[in-house]
PDB file of C-alpha atoms in Angstrom:
ATOM      1  CA  UNK A  28       0.000   0.000   0.000  1.00  0.00           C
ATOM      2  CA  UNK A  29       3.032   2.278   0.242  1.00  0.00           C
ATOM      3  CA  UNK A  30       3.157   4.843  -2.464  1.00  0.00           C
ATOM      4  CA  UNK A  31       6.291   6.443  -3.798  1.00  0.00           C
ATOM      5  CA  UNK A  32       5.568  10.113  -3.954  1.00  0.00           C
ATOM      6  CA  UNK A  33       7.520  12.495  -6.143  1.00  0.00           C
ATOM      7  CA  UNK A  34      10.107  14.409  -4.154  1.00  0.00           C
ATOM      8  CA  UNK A  35      10.130  18.172  -4.492  1.00  0.00           C
ATOM      9  CA  UNK A  36      12.309  21.077  -3.369  1.00  0.00           C
ATOM     10  CA  UNK A  37       9.249  23.110  -2.399  1.00  0.00           C
ATOM     11  CA  UNK A  38       8.847  22.883   1.416  1.00  0.00           C
ATOM     12  CA  UNK A  39       5.023  23.012   1.253  1.00  0.00           C
ATOM     13  CA  UNK A  40       4.889  20.193  -1.253  1.00  0.00           C
ATOM     14  CA  UNK A  41       7.452  18.216   0.738  1.00  0.00           C
ATOM     15  CA  UNK A  42       5.417  18.678   3.955  1.00  0.00           C
ATOM     16  CA  UNK A  43       2.262  17.541   2.145  1.00  0.00           C
ATOM     17  CA  UNK A  44       4.069  14.475   0.790  1.00  0.00           C
ATOM     18  CA  UNK A  45       5.332  13.587   4.270  1.00  0.00           C
ATOM     19  CA  UNK A  46       1.786  13.859   5.679  1.00  0.00           C
ATOM     20  CA  UNK A  47       0.527  11.541   2.940  1.00  0.00           C
ATOM     21  CA  UNK A  48       3.281   9.031   3.664  1.00  0.00           C
ATOM     22  CA  UNK A  49       2.522   9.119   7.415  1.00  0.00           C
ATOM     23  CA  UNK A  50      -1.176   8.617   6.682  1.00  0.00           C
ATOM     24  CA  UNK A  51      -0.375   5.669   4.414  1.00  0.00           C
ATOM     25  CA  UNK A  52       1.809   4.088   7.108  1.00  0.00           C
ATOM     26  CA  UNK A  53      -0.970   4.535   9.708  1.00  0.00           C
ATOM     27  CA  UNK A  54      -3.608   3.013   7.427  1.00  0.00           C
ATOM     28  CA  UNK A  55      -1.301   0.112   6.579  1.00  0.00           C
ATOM     29  CA  UNK A  56      -0.581  -0.416  10.282  1.00  0.00           C
ATOM     30  CA  UNK A  57      -4.319  -0.449  11.066  1.00  0.00           C
ATOM     31  CA  UNK A  58      -4.959  -3.011   8.309  1.00  0.00           C
ATOM     32  CA  UNK A  59      -2.087  -5.246   9.441  1.00  0.00           C
ATOM     33  CA  UNK A  60      -3.186  -5.029  13.070  1.00  0.00           C
ATOM     34  CA  UNK A  61      -6.828  -5.772  12.171  1.00  0.00           C
ATOM     35  CA  UNK A  62      -5.812  -8.809  10.105  1.00  0.00           C
ATOM     36  CA  UNK A  63      -3.585 -10.041  12.920  1.00  0.00           C
ATOM     37  CA  UNK A  64      -6.435  -9.740  15.436  1.00  0.00           C
ATOM     38  CA  UNK A  65      -8.785 -11.540  13.027  1.00  0.00           C
ATOM     39  CA  UNK A  66      -6.240 -14.346  12.558  1.00  0.00           C
ATOM     40  CA  UNK A  67      -5.936 -14.681  16.338  1.00  0.00           C
ATOM     41  CA  UNK A  68      -9.731 -14.858  16.705  1.00  0.00           C
ATOM     42  CA  UNK A  69      -9.982 -17.523  13.989  1.00  0.00           C
ATOM     43  CA  UNK A  70      -7.170 -19.460  15.663  1.00  0.00           C
ATOM     44  CA  UNK A  71      -8.993 -19.292  18.998  1.00  0.00           C
ATOM     45  CA  UNK A  72     -12.273 -20.503  17.521  1.00  0.00           C
ATOM     46  CA  UNK A  73     -10.483 -23.256  15.617  1.00  0.00           C
ATOM     47  CA  UNK A  74      -8.646 -24.491  18.694  1.00  0.00           C
ATOM     48  CA  UNK A  75     -11.909 -24.525  20.657  1.00  0.00           C
ATOM     49  CA  UNK A  76     -13.590 -26.628  17.954  1.00  0.00           C
ATOM     50  CA  UNK A  77     -10.569 -28.951  17.809  1.00  0.00           C
ATOM     51  CA  UNK A  78     -10.588 -29.456  21.564  1.00  0.00           C
ATOM     52  CA  UNK A  79     -14.311 -30.281  21.464  1.00  0.00           C
ATOM     53  CA  UNK A  80     -13.659 -32.711  18.590  1.00  0.00           C
ATOM     54  CA  UNK A  81     -10.857 -34.359  20.546  1.00  0.00           C
ATOM     55  CA  UNK A  82     -13.095 -34.695  23.614  1.00  0.00           C
ATOM     56  CA  UNK A  83     -15.854 -36.240  21.480  1.00  0.00           C
ATOM     57  CA  UNK A  84     -13.319 -38.626  19.961  1.00  0.00           C
ATOM     58  CA  UNK A  85     -12.091 -39.732  23.394  1.00  0.00           C
ATOM     59  CA  UNK A  86     -15.669 -40.254  24.587  1.00  0.00           C
ATOM     60  CA  UNK A  87     -16.416 -42.315  21.470  1.00  0.00           C
ATOM     61  CA  UNK A  88     -13.339 -44.485  22.107  1.00  0.00           C
ATOM     62  CA  UNK A  89     -14.629 -45.562  25.491  1.00  0.00           C
ATOM     63  CA  UNK A  90     -18.359 -45.635  24.786  1.00  0.00           C
ATOM     64  CA  UNK A  91     -18.380 -47.585  21.520  1.00  0.00           C
ATOM     65  CA  UNK A  92     -16.945 -51.106  21.782  1.00  0.00           C
ATOM     66  CA  UNK A  93     -16.527 -51.439  18.011  1.00  0.00           C
ATOM     67  CA  UNK A  94     -14.661 -48.132  17.725  1.00  0.00           C
ATOM     68  CA  UNK A  95     -11.214 -49.639  17.102  1.00  0.00           C
ATOM     69  CA  UNK A  96     -12.445 -52.198  14.575  1.00  0.00           C
ATOM     70  CA  UNK A  97     -12.150 -49.566  11.876  1.00  0.00           C
ATOM     71  CA  UNK A  98      -8.676 -48.096  12.316  1.00  0.00           C
ATOM     72  CA  UNK A  99      -8.990 -45.854   9.254  1.00  0.00           C
ATOM     73  CA  UNK A 100     -11.894 -44.010  10.900  1.00  0.00           C
ATOM     74  CA  UNK A 101      -9.768 -43.429  14.007  1.00  0.00           C
ATOM     75  CA  UNK A 102      -6.763 -42.262  11.954  1.00  0.00           C
ATOM     76  CA  UNK A 103      -8.962 -39.982   9.868  1.00  0.00           C
ATOM     77  CA  UNK A 104     -10.344 -38.214  12.928  1.00  0.00           C
ATOM     78  CA  UNK A 105      -7.072 -37.970  14.855  1.00  0.00           C
ATOM     79  CA  UNK A 106      -5.010 -36.804  11.862  1.00  0.00           C
ATOM     80  CA  UNK A 107      -7.664 -34.204  11.051  1.00  0.00           C
ATOM     81  CA  UNK A 108      -7.315 -32.839  14.592  1.00  0.00           C
ATOM     82  CA  UNK A 109      -3.500 -32.833  14.300  1.00  0.00           C
ATOM     83  CA  UNK A 110      -3.636 -30.931  11.015  1.00  0.00           C
ATOM     84  CA  UNK A 111      -6.097 -28.508  12.565  1.00  0.00           C
ATOM     85  CA  UNK A 112      -3.708 -27.862  15.444  1.00  0.00           C
ATOM     86  CA  UNK A 113      -0.846 -27.281  12.999  1.00  0.00           C
ATOM     87  CA  UNK A 114      -3.098 -24.873  11.105  1.00  0.00           C
ATOM     88  CA  UNK A 115      -3.718 -22.937  14.330  1.00  0.00           C
ATOM     89  CA  UNK A 116       0.028 -22.799  14.943  1.00  0.00           C
ATOM     90  CA  UNK A 117       0.491 -21.490  11.407  1.00  0.00           C
ATOM     91  CA  UNK A 118      -2.131 -18.775  11.993  1.00  0.00           C
ATOM     92  CA  UNK A 119      -0.479 -17.674  15.210  1.00  0.00           C
ATOM     93  CA  UNK A 120       3.114 -17.827  13.975  1.00  0.00           C
ATOM     94  CA  UNK A 121       3.169 -17.398  10.206  1.00  0.00           C
ATOM     95  CA  UNK A 122       6.613 -18.571   9.161  1.00  0.00           C
ATOM     96  CA  UNK A 123       7.628 -20.408   5.998  1.00  0.00           C
ATOM     97  CA  UNK A 124       8.563 -23.413   8.138  1.00  0.00           C
ATOM     98  CA  UNK A 125       5.076 -23.625   9.677  1.00  0.00           C
ATOM     99  CA  UNK A 126       3.378 -23.289   6.300  1.00  0.00           C
ATOM    100  CA  UNK A 127       5.531 -26.063   4.842  1.00  0.00           C
ATOM    101  CA  UNK A 128       4.785 -28.282   7.871  1.00  0.00           C
ATOM    102  CA  UNK A 129       1.030 -27.870   7.455  1.00  0.00           C
ATOM    103  CA  UNK A 130       1.242 -28.685   3.748  1.00  0.00           C
ATOM    104  CA  UNK A 131       3.476 -31.684   4.420  1.00  0.00           C
ATOM    105  CA  UNK A 132       1.101 -33.032   7.077  1.00  0.00           C
ATOM    106  CA  UNK A 133      -1.949 -32.555   4.872  1.00  0.00           C
ATOM    107  CA  UNK A 134      -0.353 -34.409   1.966  1.00  0.00           C
ATOM    108  CA  UNK A 135       0.956 -37.146   4.268  1.00  0.00           C
ATOM    109  CA  UNK A 136      -2.528 -37.576   5.748  1.00  0.00           C
ATOM    110  CA  UNK A 137      -3.881 -38.022   2.222  1.00  0.00           C
ATOM    111  CA  UNK A 138      -1.289 -40.711   1.443  1.00  0.00           C
ATOM    112  CA  UNK A 139      -1.980 -42.585   4.687  1.00  0.00           C
ATOM    113  CA  UNK A 140      -5.775 -42.497   4.550  1.00  0.00           C
ATOM    114  CA  UNK A 141      -6.600 -42.634   0.865  1.00  0.00           C
ATOM    115  CA  UNK A 142      -5.813 -45.946  -0.723  1.00  0.00           C
ATOM    116  CA  UNK A 143      -6.006 -44.667  -4.240  1.00  0.00           C
ATOM    117  CA  UNK A 144      -4.068 -45.588  -7.316  1.00  0.00           C
ATOM    118  CA  UNK A 145      -0.241 -45.716  -7.295  1.00  0.00           C
ATOM    119  CA  UNK A 146       0.034 -42.640  -9.515  1.00  0.00           C
ATOM    120  CA  UNK A 147      -1.777 -40.532  -6.941  1.00  0.00           C
ATOM    121  CA  UNK A 148       0.541 -41.814  -4.224  1.00  0.00           C
ATOM    122  CA  UNK A 149       3.544 -41.083  -6.418  1.00  0.00           C
ATOM    123  CA  UNK A 150       2.271 -37.542  -7.009  1.00  0.00           C
ATOM    124  CA  UNK A 151       1.849 -37.033  -3.250  1.00  0.00           C
ATOM    125  CA  UNK A 152       5.357 -38.298  -2.562  1.00  0.00           C
ATOM    126  CA  UNK A 153       6.686 -35.971  -5.284  1.00  0.00           C
ATOM    127  CA  UNK A 154       4.827 -33.066  -3.664  1.00  0.00           C
ATOM    128  CA  UNK A 155       6.360 -33.850  -0.287  1.00  0.00           C
ATOM    129  CA  UNK A 156       9.809 -34.085  -1.875  1.00  0.00           C
ATOM    130  CA  UNK A 157       9.147 -30.749  -3.567  1.00  0.00           C
ATOM    131  CA  UNK A 158       8.200 -29.159  -0.246  1.00  0.00           C
ATOM    132  CA  UNK A 159      11.419 -30.447   1.319  1.00  0.00           C
ATOM    133  CA  UNK A 160      13.384 -29.116  -1.644  1.00  0.00           C
ATOM    134  CA  UNK A 161      11.711 -25.711  -1.272  1.00  0.00           C
ATOM    135  CA  UNK A 162      12.585 -25.660   2.394  1.00  0.00           C
ATOM    136  CA  UNK A 163      16.171 -26.742   1.765  1.00  0.00           C
ATOM    137  CA  UNK A 164      17.080 -24.694  -1.296  1.00  0.00           C
ATOM    138  CA  UNK A 165      14.704 -21.737  -1.613  1.00  0.00           C
ATOM    139  CA  UNK A 166      14.214 -20.532   1.962  1.00  0.00           C
ATOM    140  CA  UNK A 167      17.135 -19.117   3.910  1.00  0.00           C
ATOM    141  CA  UNK A 168      17.611 -20.396   7.455  1.00  0.00           C
ATOM    142  CA  UNK A 169      17.022 -16.918   8.875  1.00  0.00           C
ATOM    143  CA  UNK A 170      13.639 -16.732   7.115  1.00  0.00           C
ATOM    144  CA  UNK A 171      12.519 -20.052   8.588  1.00  0.00           C
ATOM    145  CA  UNK A 172      12.391 -18.547  12.072  1.00  0.00           C
ATOM    146  CA  UNK A 173      11.126 -15.024  11.442  1.00  0.00           C
ATOM    147  CA  UNK A 174       7.457 -14.260  11.119  1.00  0.00           C
ATOM    148  CA  UNK A 175       6.340 -13.447   7.568  1.00  0.00           C
ATOM    149  CA  UNK A 176       3.930 -10.647   8.504  1.00  0.00           C
ATOM    150  CA  UNK A 177       5.483  -8.125  10.841  1.00  0.00           C
ATOM    151  CA  UNK A 178       3.171  -6.439  13.340  1.00  0.00           C
ATOM    152  CA  UNK A 179       4.423  -3.126  14.645  1.00  0.00           C
TER     153      UNK A 179
END
């Protein structure tokens, strides 16, 4: 949203340009702060829903005797909760490493739960290898730790 204003030697014009730049920085700060607060609210709601889902899953484990007969159902539910928790972590701390972890977990969940054709599995494995290659070769180590969206 930052605009590059034309510089001038006229003090009145220069003062006006500086006011516009300050206004732009304030508006950008308000937008960034609002988005950060919204992300935090979504993360809070998501974690609440995930905790309720986990509680319901634990209750179902002990109340239904045939619960463990279908292991894929159990894995589906538990891995969905794990991916949801990783998503919350990504919302709270948006780093390239967290984003790559969420994508890796989601693809891995697909490979584990979906017993589709070998070409689909090969594509998923290639995607995971691509994510590891992106992490290794395209993202500097310093960027892996720092948050992508800076909040002032």
